[in-house]
C-alpha cells in the first residue's frame, strides 16, 4: 500500500509516495529526490559515506527507514553549501586539498559540521574522534583534520 | 641524425588528433588513456598540456578512458601514468605546438624562431599577430603521426609543471555533485544485483523465486544464463531486498569453502608451484657466515570505500558500458571474448568511482551489467555490488612468504643475497584472457588461465623489489609461483614490493644490529647510489635521527628505504611509535625523490595516502577465512575487516628532493614498502624483539613479549 512520507530536506518540505515504509532514507534521497551527494558505501551503517544531519544530529541513513524521519529535518551535503556560497568547511577542504577519491567526503563534511555546531573549538583529538565513524581508505586523514581545524577557526571569527 | 624516440603510449597511439583538439575558439580538448582513480592524474595531465601548448589551464577540457575517443594506454596502474602517459602527453602537445608554429610562420611569412605562443595566441617578437591556435586550426591537420620532434620546454621554463595546482575534480566531490558512476541514472534504467556464483564450477541447484519475490515487496525480475543469475527491477530497494533473500533461497552445488588454515601465508609452502630463478650464481659460501630469516604477510583486500558499480546498454546491436575500472581497452577485449561481439560493437567509457588501489571488482561489475544488458536489448542496466559482495569477491592481494638467505663478510656486511618468495599470482586482470567473474558462470566459461605473474619487464609481480638496491656482490631471487589458492588473487598497490621491502629492509636492520652498526650508517655503508643516499640522509635529518637511541622501553623508531621496482622513485621513511599491547603510530617522516614533479601537493597527497594505507595493512589487515561462516569468508564488512581510523593516523612530514630532474617518476606505490618495514623496525626497536609476520596484531605482540 502506497504511503506518503513528509519531512524537510535542506529546509524544503518534501513528500514522497512509497510502497515500502522500510525504504532506506538514502535510497529516497538518491532515487526519489535526485540528491546524489549522499553516497552509498556499505548499507550497514559502518562507513559513514551516507552521513546526513537529522534534526541536527549526524546519522547514517543507508539503513534508516524512511518512516523514522517523518516530520523531521534532514540536511544533506547539498544543504551545507554550494560552489557559489561554500560553507567554511567546504572552503577549507578545498584550500587544504583534503581528499583523494572524494567518495567519503560528503559524509565527512556533514560529520564535521555536526561537530563544529556543538563544539566550536575542538582539539585535533576531538576532531579525529568525531570522524572515527567515517572511513577514508585513500589516506587523506591529516588533510581532512587540518581542514576541519581551519574551518573551526574561520567560524570562530578568524582567530587561529 | 636518428629519429627521436617516441614515448611508448605515443608510439602506440601516434595520431596527434587522438591526443589534442581545438574544438571551438578559445578551447582546447586533450585526451588521455589514463583515468582518475583518486590520484589526481587528470589535473597533472592538464598542467602538462598547459605548459607544452602554452595555454591557460582553464581553457583545457580533458577526456579520459574512453574506447571511443582516447588513446589506448592499457591500464592506469603501476605508478606509470605520469612516467609514461604524462611524458607522452607532453611530447604530443610539444609536437602539436610545433605544427602550429610552422603554420603560423607560413601565414606570417617569417622565420619560426621569431614566433612564440602566449595563452594560445601567436606572438612575433613578442607582439600580437592576430593569429592563434583557433584561427590556424583549419589549416593544421592533426590527423598525422607524431614525429616526436617538437621541442619540449626546458625544465627551467616550465610554469604550470612544478606548481601545486588545486585538483580539478575535488570541488565536485566536496559539494556532493553527481560525478561518480554510482550516481549515473539513464532513462528507463533497471537496477540489478547478481546472485554470485560462489566459485568457479559451482552450479545452481534451485532458485525459490516465490520466496524471493515475497521479500522484495515490489516487482523484480530474474535473468538467468547458465549459472549466472541476476535480479532486477525499477526499485533499487526491492532489488536489494531480493538480493539479500537470494542468499538463503538460491541453493548452490559444488561449493568450495576456504578454511582458516588457508588464510595463513605458511599454507603456501607445500603447494604446487612454478619455480623460477633470477640473478647471479651463488658465491662460494666457504668461510662465510650464513644468515637466514623468514617474513610473511597474509591476504589483503583492496577495500575500496564503495562497492563496484557498472552500467551497460545494448541497443541496435551496439553495447555501451560505463565502468570505473583501470583499463577500458583491456576490459573491452575481455568483453569481446565473453559476449562474442566484435570490438567495434562495444564502447567502454570510464566514469569515476571511489579510490582504486588495484584490480578490484570494477571490471566484474561492468561485465555483470553487460551480460544482463545483452539479455534485455534497449534497457539500460545498472549493477551495484553489495558491500559484502565486494569484500568476498574482489580479487585479493596474495599472501606471501619471503625468506632471505645472506652470506656475510667479516664486517657483517652481506656479500651474497638470495630472496626466496612463495606467492600466488599478482595478475588475474580481465585482459589476460576473459577472466571475469560473470563469464565463469555462463554456460561456456573460459578455461582457467595458465599460471602467470607480471613479467619482470613490467617490474615483476611477486618478485617486485625482491632484489636489494644495495651494493652486494651477488644477488638473486627465487620465485615459487604458487598455483593452488583459496581465493582469486590479483594486483594491489605495489604488488610484491611491500612484502619484499618489508623482508629485506627488516633483514638489513637485523644485520645492522648483529654487526653493531646503527641502521642509517649500516645502509649508507652499502649504498653507492647517490639518489638513494640522498633520501636516506634527508629523512634521517628530518626526523633528527640520533645514532643509538635507546629502545626496548615501549617507544621505538625505525627507518627503511626502497627504490620502487629498483628503477622508479626513491623513498625513505622513519617511523616513531609506541607499543604496549597494541601499536600507536606517532610520527612518520618521508623523503622522496620522484624526479620531475608535476604537482608537488598532488605528489605529497599520494605519498601520504601510501603511508597511511600501508600502515593500515601492517597494523590491522588480513583477509580471514573460516569455513563455519557463510561461504567461508570471515572478512565481509568493515567490522570484520577493519582499517586505520582517524584517531589512529600518525603525523606525517614529507619532503621532495630532486624535483627538477628531467624524468618524472610515479609515486602512488613508492611508500608502501618503506612504511611497512620502518614500522617493523620501529616495533623491534620498541620491544627489543622482532615480529616477522604481518599484520602486527595484538596477538603477535603478546606472543613476542612472552617469548622474551
mmCIF file with all atom_site columns, N, CA and C in Angstrom, chain B residues 437-495:
data_model
loop_
_atom_site.group_PDB
_atom_site.id
_atom_site.type_symbol
_atom_site.label_atom_id
_atom_site.label_alt_id
_atom_site.label_comp_id
_atom_site.label_asym_id
_atom_site.label_entity_id
_atom_site.label_seq_id
_atom_site.pdbx_PDB_ins_code
_atom_site.Cartn_x
_atom_site.Cartn_y
_atom_site.Cartn_z
_atom_site.occupancy
_atom_site.B_iso_or_equiv
_atom_site.pdbx_formal_charge
_atom_site.auth_seq_id
_atom_site.auth_comp_id
_atom_site.auth_asym_id
_atom_site.auth_atom_id
_atom_site.pdbx_PDB_model_num
ATOM 1   N N  . UNK B 1 437 ? 34.380 -12.520 -13.499 1.00 0.00 ? 437 UNK B N  1
ATOM 2   C CA . UNK B 1 437 ? 33.563 -13.405 -12.656 1.00 0.00 ? 437 UNK B CA 1
ATOM 3   C C  . UNK B 1 437 ? 32.296 -13.859 -13.348 1.00 0.00 ? 437 UNK B C  1
ATOM 4   N N  . UNK B 1 438 ? 31.580 -12.896 -13.942 1.00 0.00 ? 438 UNK B N  1
ATOM 5   C CA . UNK B 1 438 ? 30.316 -13.241 -14.602 1.00 0.00 ? 438 UNK B CA 1
ATOM 6   C C  . UNK B 1 438 ? 30.512 -14.282 -15.692 1.00 0.00 ? 438 UNK B C  1
ATOM 7   N N  . UNK B 1 439 ? 31.650 -14.159 -16.402 1.00 0.00 ? 439 UNK B N  1
ATOM 8   C CA . UNK B 1 439 ? 31.916 -15.086 -17.503 1.00 0.00 ? 439 UNK B CA 1
ATOM 9   C C  . UNK B 1 439 ? 32.059 -16.519 -16.996 1.00 0.00 ? 439 UNK B C  1
ATOM 10  N N  . UNK B 1 440 ? 32.595 -16.668 -15.782 1.00 0.00 ? 440 UNK B N  1
ATOM 11  C CA . UNK B 1 440 ? 32.810 -18.011 -15.229 1.00 0.00 ? 440 UNK B CA 1
ATOM 12  C C  . UNK B 1 440 ? 31.492 -18.729 -14.968 1.00 0.00 ? 440 UNK B C  1
ATOM 13  N N  . UNK B 1 441 ? 30.412 -17.949 -14.826 1.00 0.00 ? 441 UNK B N  1
ATOM 14  C CA . UNK B 1 441 ? 29.112 -18.551 -14.515 1.00 0.00 ? 441 UNK B CA 1
ATOM 15  C C  . UNK B 1 441 ? 28.292 -18.838 -15.777 1.00 0.00 ? 441 UNK B C  1
ATOM 16  N N  . UNK B 1 442 ? 28.754 -18.340 -16.916 1.00 0.00 ? 442 UNK B N  1
ATOM 17  C CA . UNK B 1 442 ? 27.997 -18.523 -18.171 1.00 0.00 ? 442 UNK B CA 1
ATOM 18  C C  . UNK B 1 442 ? 28.091 -19.977 -18.635 1.00 0.00 ? 442 UNK B C  1
ATOM 19  N N  . UNK B 1 443 ? 27.220 -20.378 -19.562 1.00 0.00 ? 443 UNK B N  1
ATOM 20  C CA . UNK B 1 443 ? 27.208 -21.786 -19.992 1.00 0.00 ? 443 UNK B CA 1
ATOM 21  C C  . UNK B 1 443 ? 28.551 -22.277 -20.542 1.00 0.00 ? 443 UNK B C  1
ATOM 22  N N  . UNK B 1 444 ? 29.339 -21.400 -21.151 1.00 0.00 ? 444 UNK B N  1
ATOM 23  C CA . UNK B 1 444 ? 30.637 -21.841 -21.669 1.00 0.00 ? 444 UNK B CA 1
ATOM 24  C C  . UNK B 1 444 ? 31.736 -20.982 -21.067 1.00 0.00 ? 444 UNK B C  1
ATOM 25  N N  . UNK B 1 445 ? 32.102 -21.275 -19.807 1.00 0.00 ? 445 UNK B N  1
ATOM 26  C CA . UNK B 1 445 ? 33.100 -20.424 -19.146 1.00 0.00 ? 445 UNK B CA 1
ATOM 27  C C  . UNK B 1 445 ? 34.465 -20.527 -19.813 1.00 0.00 ? 445 UNK B C  1
ATOM 28  N N  . UNK B 1 446 ? 35.244 -19.445 -19.755 1.00 0.00 ? 446 UNK B N  1
ATOM 29  C CA . UNK B 1 446 ? 36.589 -19.507 -20.331 1.00 0.00 ? 446 UNK B CA 1
ATOM 30  C C  . UNK B 1 446 ? 37.444 -20.478 -19.528 1.00 0.00 ? 446 UNK B C  1
ATOM 31  N N  . UNK B 1 447 ? 38.446 -21.096 -20.180 1.00 0.00 ? 447 UNK B N  1
ATOM 32  C CA . UNK B 1 447 ? 39.320 -22.032 -19.439 1.00 0.00 ? 447 UNK B CA 1
ATOM 33  C C  . UNK B 1 447 ? 40.111 -21.285 -18.370 1.00 0.00 ? 447 UNK B C  1
ATOM 34  N N  . UNK B 1 448 ? 40.565 -22.025 -17.367 1.00 0.00 ? 448 UNK B N  1
ATOM 35  C CA . UNK B 1 448 ? 41.409 -21.399 -16.341 1.00 0.00 ? 448 UNK B CA 1
ATOM 36  C C  . UNK B 1 448 ? 42.660 -20.851 -17.010 1.00 0.00 ? 448 UNK B C  1
ATOM 37  N N  . UNK B 1 449 ? 43.042 -19.613 -16.681 1.00 0.00 ? 449 UNK B N  1
ATOM 38  C CA . UNK B 1 449 ? 44.249 -19.075 -17.312 1.00 0.00 ? 449 UNK B CA 1
ATOM 39  C C  . UNK B 1 449 ? 45.478 -19.833 -16.831 1.00 0.00 ? 449 UNK B C  1
ATOM 40  N N  . UNK B 1 450 ? 46.478 -19.999 -17.696 1.00 0.00 ? 450 UNK B N  1
ATOM 41  C CA . UNK B 1 450 ? 47.697 -20.695 -17.257 1.00 0.00 ? 450 UNK B CA 1
ATOM 42  C C  . UNK B 1 450 ? 48.398 -19.868 -16.184 1.00 0.00 ? 450 UNK B C  1
ATOM 43  N N  . UNK B 1 451 ? 49.184 -20.529 -15.323 1.00 0.00 ? 451 UNK B N  1
ATOM 44  C CA . UNK B 1 451 ? 49.870 -19.781 -14.270 1.00 0.00 ? 451 UNK B CA 1
ATOM 45  C C  . UNK B 1 451 ? 50.750 -18.697 -14.883 1.00 0.00 ? 451 UNK B C  1
ATOM 46  N N  . UNK B 1 452 ? 50.612 -17.485 -14.381 1.00 0.00 ? 452 UNK B N  1
ATOM 47  C CA . UNK B 1 452 ? 51.498 -16.424 -14.862 1.00 0.00 ? 452 UNK B CA 1
ATOM 48  C C  . UNK B 1 452 ? 51.545 -15.345 -13.803 1.00 0.00 ? 452 UNK B C  1
ATOM 49  N N  . UNK B 1 453 ? 52.547 -14.510 -13.888 1.00 0.00 ? 453 UNK B N  1
ATOM 50  C CA . UNK B 1 453 ? 52.624 -13.357 -12.999 1.00 0.00 ? 453 UNK B CA 1
ATOM 51  C C  . UNK B 1 453 ? 53.093 -12.188 -13.855 1.00 0.00 ? 453 UNK B C  1
ATOM 52  N N  . UNK B 1 454 ? 53.099 -11.002 -13.281 1.00 0.00 ? 454 UNK B N  1
ATOM 53  C CA . UNK B 1 454 ? 53.521 -9.823  -14.039 1.00 0.00 ? 454 UNK B CA 1
ATOM 54  C C  . UNK B 1 454 ? 54.973 -10.031 -14.480 1.00 0.00 ? 454 UNK B C  1
ATOM 55  N N  . UNK B 1 455 ? 55.275 -9.849  -15.776 1.00 0.00 ? 455 UNK B N  1
ATOM 56  C CA . UNK B 1 455 ? 56.642 -10.098 -16.237 1.00 0.00 ? 455 UNK B CA 1
ATOM 57  C C  . UNK B 1 455 ? 57.658 -9.132  -15.618 1.00 0.00 ? 455 UNK B C  1
ATOM 58  N N  . UNK B 1 456 ? 58.908 -9.612  -15.569 1.00 0.00 ? 456 UNK B N  1
ATOM 59  C CA . UNK B 1 456 ? 59.974 -8.774  -14.984 1.00 0.00 ? 456 UNK B CA 1
ATOM 60  C C  . UNK B 1 456 ? 60.101 -7.459  -15.747 1.00 0.00 ? 456 UNK B C  1
ATOM 61  N N  . UNK B 1 457 ? 59.837 -7.499  -17.062 1.00 0.00 ? 457 UNK B N  1
ATOM 62  C CA . UNK B 1 457 ? 59.949 -6.266  -17.852 1.00 0.00 ? 457 UNK B CA 1
ATOM 63  C C  . UNK B 1 457 ? 58.952 -5.211  -17.383 1.00 0.00 ? 457 UNK B C  1
ATOM 64  N N  . UNK B 1 458 ? 57.915 -5.637  -16.697 1.00 0.00 ? 458 UNK B N  1
ATOM 65  C CA . UNK B 1 458 ? 56.935 -4.705  -16.136 1.00 0.00 ? 458 UNK B CA 1
ATOM 66  C C  . UNK B 1 458 ? 57.162 -4.488  -14.647 1.00 0.00 ? 458 UNK B C  1
ATOM 67  N N  . UNK B 1 459 ? 58.298 -4.909  -14.163 1.00 0.00 ? 459 UNK B N  1
ATOM 68  C CA . UNK B 1 459 ? 58.600 -4.709  -12.741 1.00 0.00 ? 459 UNK B CA 1
ATOM 69  C C  . UNK B 1 459 ? 58.326 -5.941  -11.896 1.00 0.00 ? 459 UNK B C  1
ATOM 70  N N  . UNK B 1 460 ? 57.809 -7.011  -12.513 1.00 0.00 ? 460 UNK B N  1
ATOM 71  C CA . UNK B 1 460 ? 57.540 -8.232  -11.758 1.00 0.00 ? 460 UNK B CA 1
ATOM 72  C C  . UNK B 1 460 ? 56.302 -8.117  -10.891 1.00 0.00 ? 460 UNK B C  1
ATOM 73  N N  . UNK B 1 461 ? 55.771 -9.273  -10.491 1.00 0.00 ? 461 UNK B N  1
ATOM 74  C CA . UNK B 1 461 ? 54.620 -9.294  -9.584  1.00 0.00 ? 461 UNK B CA 1
ATOM 75  C C  . UNK B 1 461 ? 55.099 -9.624  -8.178  1.00 0.00 ? 461 UNK B C  1
ATOM 76  N N  . UNK B 1 462 ? 55.144 -10.925 -7.856  1.00 0.00 ? 462 UNK B N  1
ATOM 77  C CA . UNK B 1 462 ? 55.664 -11.334 -6.549  1.00 0.00 ? 462 UNK B CA 1
ATOM 78  C C  . UNK B 1 462 ? 57.134 -10.964 -6.406  1.00 0.00 ? 462 UNK B C  1
ATOM 79  N N  . UNK B 1 463 ? 57.822 -10.828 -7.520  1.00 0.00 ? 463 UNK B N  1
ATOM 80  C CA . UNK B 1 463 ? 59.266 -10.554 -7.471  1.00 0.00 ? 463 UNK B CA 1
ATOM 81  C C  . UNK B 1 463 ? 59.580 -9.056  -7.421  1.00 0.00 ? 463 UNK B C  1
ATOM 82  N N  . UNK B 1 464 ? 58.553 -8.228  -7.423  1.00 0.00 ? 464 UNK B N  1
ATOM 83  C CA . UNK B 1 464 ? 58.810 -6.781  -7.442  1.00 0.00 ? 464 UNK B CA 1
ATOM 84  C C  . UNK B 1 464 ? 59.621 -6.371  -6.202  1.00 0.00 ? 464 UNK B C  1
ATOM 85  N N  . UNK B 1 465 ? 60.724 -5.701  -6.433  1.00 0.00 ? 465 UNK B N  1
ATOM 86  C CA . UNK B 1 465 ? 61.629 -5.262  -5.351  1.00 0.00 ? 465 UNK B CA 1
ATOM 87  C C  . UNK B 1 465 ? 62.205 -6.426  -4.534  1.00 0.00 ? 465 UNK B C  1
ATOM 88  N N  . UNK B 1 466 ? 62.304 -7.602  -5.171  1.00 0.00 ? 466 UNK B N  1
ATOM 89  C CA . UNK B 1 466 ? 62.892 -8.737  -4.452  1.00 0.00 ? 466 UNK B CA 1
ATOM 90  C C  . UNK B 1 466 ? 64.408 -8.601  -4.361  1.00 0.00 ? 466 UNK B C  1
ATOM 91  N N  . UNK B 1 467 ? 64.968 -7.746  -5.190  1.00 0.00 ? 467 UNK B N  1
ATOM 92  C CA . UNK B 1 467 ? 66.424 -7.602  -5.177  1.00 0.00 ? 467 UNK B CA 1
ATOM 93  C C  . UNK B 1 467 ? 66.790 -6.314  -4.456  1.00 0.00 ? 467 UNK B C  1
ATOM 94  N N  . UNK B 1 468 ? 67.682 -6.386  -3.462  1.00 0.00 ? 468 UNK B N  1
ATOM 95  C CA . UNK B 1 468 ? 68.075 -5.151  -2.789  1.00 0.00 ? 468 UNK B CA 1
ATOM 96  C C  . UNK B 1 468 ? 68.828 -4.233  -3.747  1.00 0.00 ? 468 UNK B C  1
ATOM 97  N N  . UNK B 1 469 ? 68.661 -2.926  -3.551  1.00 0.00 ? 469 UNK B N  1
ATOM 98  C CA . UNK B 1 469 ? 69.414 -1.972  -4.364  1.00 0.00 ? 469 UNK B CA 1
ATOM 99  C C  . UNK B 1 469 ? 70.849 -1.846  -3.838  1.00 0.00 ? 469 UNK B C  1
ATOM 100 N N  . UNK B 1 470 ? 71.105 -2.402  -2.669  1.00 0.00 ? 470 UNK B N  1
ATOM 101 C CA . UNK B 1 470 ? 72.399 -2.213  -2.000  1.00 0.00 ? 470 UNK B CA 1
ATOM 102 C C  . UNK B 1 470 ? 73.544 -2.858  -2.774  1.00 0.00 ? 470 UNK B C  1
ATOM 103 N N  . UNK B 1 471 ? 74.760 -2.423  -2.444  1.00 0.00 ? 471 UNK B N  1
ATOM 104 C CA . UNK B 1 471 ? 75.965 -2.927  -3.104  1.00 0.00 ? 471 UNK B CA 1
ATOM 105 C C  . UNK B 1 471 ? 76.311 -4.288  -2.502  1.00 0.00 ? 471 UNK B C  1
ATOM 106 N N  . UNK B 1 472 ? 75.839 -5.317  -3.139  1.00 0.00 ? 472 UNK B N  1
ATOM 107 C CA . UNK B 1 472 ? 76.079 -6.689  -2.693  1.00 0.00 ? 472 UNK B CA 1
ATOM 108 C C  . UNK B 1 472 ? 76.610 -7.436  -3.907  1.00 0.00 ? 472 UNK B C  1
ATOM 109 N N  . UNK B 1 473 ? 77.682 -8.187  -3.742  1.00 0.00 ? 473 UNK B N  1
ATOM 110 C CA . UNK B 1 473 ? 78.405 -8.751  -4.887  1.00 0.00 ? 473 UNK B CA 1
ATOM 111 C C  . UNK B 1 473 ? 77.514 -9.668  -5.733  1.00 0.00 ? 473 UNK B C  1
ATOM 112 N N  . UNK B 1 474 ? 76.735 -10.502 -5.091  1.00 0.00 ? 474 UNK B N  1
ATOM 113 C CA . UNK B 1 474 ? 75.879 -11.423 -5.853  1.00 0.00 ? 474 UNK B CA 1
ATOM 114 C C  . UNK B 1 474 ? 74.466 -11.361 -5.294  1.00 0.00 ? 474 UNK B C  1
ATOM 115 N N  . UNK B 1 475 ? 73.489 -11.202 -6.191  1.00 0.00 ? 475 UNK B N  1
ATOM 116 C CA . UNK B 1 475 ? 72.093 -11.142 -5.753  1.00 0.00 ? 475 UNK B CA 1
ATOM 117 C C  . UNK B 1 475 ? 71.262 -12.046 -6.662  1.00 0.00 ? 475 UNK B C  1
ATOM 118 N N  . UNK B 1 476 ? 70.299 -12.704 -6.079  1.00 0.00 ? 476 UNK B N  1
ATOM 119 C CA . UNK B 1 476 ? 69.378 -13.488 -6.903  1.00 0.00 ? 476 UNK B CA 1
ATOM 120 C C  . UNK B 1 476 ? 68.050 -13.595 -6.165  1.00 0.00 ? 476 UNK B C  1
ATOM 121 N N  . UNK B 1 477 ? 66.985 -13.932 -6.907  1.00 0.00 ? 477 UNK B N  1
ATOM 122 C CA . UNK B 1 477 ? 65.753 -14.272 -6.218  1.00 0.00 ? 477 UNK B CA 1
ATOM 123 C C  . UNK B 1 477 ? 65.118 -15.490 -6.850  1.00 0.00 ? 477 UNK B C  1
ATOM 124 N N  . UNK B 1 478 ? 64.464 -16.231 -5.991  1.00 0.00 ? 478 UNK B N  1
ATOM 125 C CA . UNK B 1 478 ? 63.813 -17.475 -6.410  1.00 0.00 ? 478 UNK B CA 1
ATOM 126 C C  . UNK B 1 478 ? 62.321 -17.270 -6.203  1.00 0.00 ? 478 UNK B C  1
ATOM 127 N N  . UNK B 1 479 ? 61.561 -17.522 -7.244  1.00 0.00 ? 479 UNK B N  1
ATOM 128 C CA . UNK B 1 479 ? 60.124 -17.266 -7.193  1.00 0.00 ? 479 UNK B CA 1
ATOM 129 C C  . UNK B 1 479 ? 59.373 -18.582 -7.305  1.00 0.00 ? 479 UNK B C  1
ATOM 130 N N  . UNK B 1 480 ? 58.653 -18.938 -6.259  1.00 0.00 ? 480 UNK B N  1
ATOM 131 C CA . UNK B 1 480 ? 57.750 -20.088 -6.324  1.00 0.00 ? 480 UNK B CA 1
ATOM 132 C C  . UNK B 1 480 ? 56.345 -19.528 -6.574  1.00 0.00 ? 480 UNK B C  1
ATOM 133 N N  . UNK B 1 481 ? 55.922 -19.569 -7.829  1.00 0.00 ? 481 UNK B N  1
ATOM 134 C CA . UNK B 1 481 ? 54.581 -19.069 -8.181  1.00 0.00 ? 481 UNK B CA 1
ATOM 135 C C  . UNK B 1 481 ? 53.573 -20.153 -7.804  1.00 0.00 ? 481 UNK B C  1
ATOM 136 N N  . UNK B 1 482 ? 52.916 -19.958 -6.669  1.00 0.00 ? 482 UNK B N  1
ATOM 137 C CA . UNK B 1 482 ? 52.005 -20.969 -6.131  1.00 0.00 ? 482 UNK B CA 1
ATOM 138 C C  . UNK B 1 482 ? 50.733 -20.984 -6.983  1.00 0.00 ? 482 UNK B C  1
ATOM 139 N N  . UNK B 1 483 ? 50.349 -22.181 -7.437  1.00 0.00 ? 483 UNK B N  1
ATOM 140 C CA . UNK B 1 483 ? 49.247 -22.254 -8.404  1.00 0.00 ? 483 UNK B CA 1
ATOM 141 C C  . UNK B 1 483 ? 47.934 -22.705 -7.776  1.00 0.00 ? 483 UNK B C  1
ATOM 142 N N  . UNK B 1 484 ? 47.971 -23.092 -6.514  1.00 0.00 ? 484 UNK B N  1
ATOM 143 C CA . UNK B 1 484 ? 46.728 -23.501 -5.851  1.00 0.00 ? 484 UNK B CA 1
ATOM 144 C C  . UNK B 1 484 ? 46.426 -22.461 -4.774  1.00 0.00 ? 484 UNK B C  1
ATOM 145 N N  . UNK B 1 485 ? 45.284 -21.790 -4.882  1.00 0.00 ? 485 UNK B N  1
ATOM 146 C CA . UNK B 1 485 ? 44.981 -20.731 -3.917  1.00 0.00 ? 485 UNK B CA 1
ATOM 147 C C  . UNK B 1 485 ? 43.530 -20.846 -3.460  1.00 0.00 ? 485 UNK B C  1
ATOM 148 N N  . UNK B 1 486 ? 43.251 -20.392 -2.248  1.00 0.00 ? 486 UNK B N  1
ATOM 149 C CA . UNK B 1 486 ? 41.877 -20.458 -1.754  1.00 0.00 ? 486 UNK B CA 1
ATOM 150 C C  . UNK B 1 486 ? 40.978 -19.392 -2.359  1.00 0.00 ? 486 UNK B C  1
ATOM 151 N N  . UNK B 1 487 ? 41.555 -18.303 -2.881  1.00 0.00 ? 487 UNK B N  1
ATOM 152 C CA . UNK B 1 487 ? 40.762 -17.211 -3.443  1.00 0.00 ? 487 UNK B CA 1
ATOM 153 C C  . UNK B 1 487 ? 41.451 -16.686 -4.701  1.00 0.00 ? 487 UNK B C  1
ATOM 154 N N  . UNK B 1 488 ? 40.680 -15.949 -5.497  1.00 0.00 ? 488 UNK B N  1
ATOM 155 C CA . UNK B 1 488 ? 41.256 -15.285 -6.668  1.00 0.00 ? 488 UNK B CA 1
ATOM 156 C C  . UNK B 1 488 ? 42.207 -14.185 -6.187  1.00 0.00 ? 488 UNK B C  1
ATOM 157 N N  . UNK B 1 489 ? 43.389 -14.125 -6.757  1.00 0.00 ? 489 UNK B N  1
ATOM 158 C CA . UNK B 1 489 ? 44.346 -13.093 -6.361  1.00 0.00 ? 489 UNK B CA 1
ATOM 159 C C  . UNK B 1 489 ? 44.686 -12.210 -7.554  1.00 0.00 ? 489 UNK B C  1
ATOM 160 N N  . UNK B 1 490 ? 44.998 -10.942 -7.263  1.00 0.00 ? 490 UNK B N  1
ATOM 161 C CA . UNK B 1 490 ? 45.425 -10.046 -8.336  1.00 0.00 ? 490 UNK B CA 1
ATOM 162 C C  . UNK B 1 490 ? 46.100 -8.815  -7.739  1.00 0.00 ? 490 UNK B C  1
ATOM 163 N N  . UNK B 1 491 ? 46.212 -7.786  -8.563  1.00 0.00 ? 491 UNK B N  1
ATOM 164 C CA . UNK B 1 491 ? 47.084 -6.649  -8.245  1.00 0.00 ? 491 UNK B CA 1
ATOM 165 C C  . UNK B 1 491 ? 46.515 -5.736  -7.165  1.00 0.00 ? 491 UNK B C  1
ATOM 166 N N  . UNK B 1 492 ? 47.354 -5.384  -6.192  1.00 0.00 ? 492 UNK B N  1
ATOM 167 C CA . UNK B 1 492 ? 47.083 -4.325  -5.225  1.00 0.00 ? 492 UNK B CA 1
ATOM 168 C C  . UNK B 1 492 ? 48.354 -3.478  -5.122  1.00 0.00 ? 492 UNK B C  1
ATOM 169 N N  . UNK B 1 493 ? 48.137 -2.190  -5.092  1.00 0.00 ? 493 UNK B N  1
ATOM 170 C CA . UNK B 1 493 ? 49.171 -1.159  -4.889  1.00 0.00 ? 493 UNK B CA 1
ATOM 171 C C  . UNK B 1 493 ? 50.579 -1.707  -4.564  1.00 0.00 ? 493 UNK B C  1
ATOM 172 N N  . UNK B 1 494 ? 51.436 -1.759  -5.560  1.00 0.00 ? 494 UNK B N  1
ATOM 173 C CA . UNK B 1 494 ? 52.825 -2.159  -5.325  1.00 0.00 ? 494 UNK B CA 1
ATOM 174 C C  . UNK B 1 494 ? 53.091 -3.644  -5.479  1.00 0.00 ? 494 UNK B C  1
ATOM 175 N N  . UNK B 1 495 ? 52.038 -4.440  -5.643  1.00 0.00 ? 495 UNK B N  1
ATOM 176 C CA . UNK B 1 495 ? 52.166 -5.891  -5.822  1.00 0.00 ? 495 UNK B CA 1
ATOM 177 C C  . UNK B 1 495 ? 53.098 -6.475  -4.762  1.00 0.00 ? 495 UNK B C  1
#
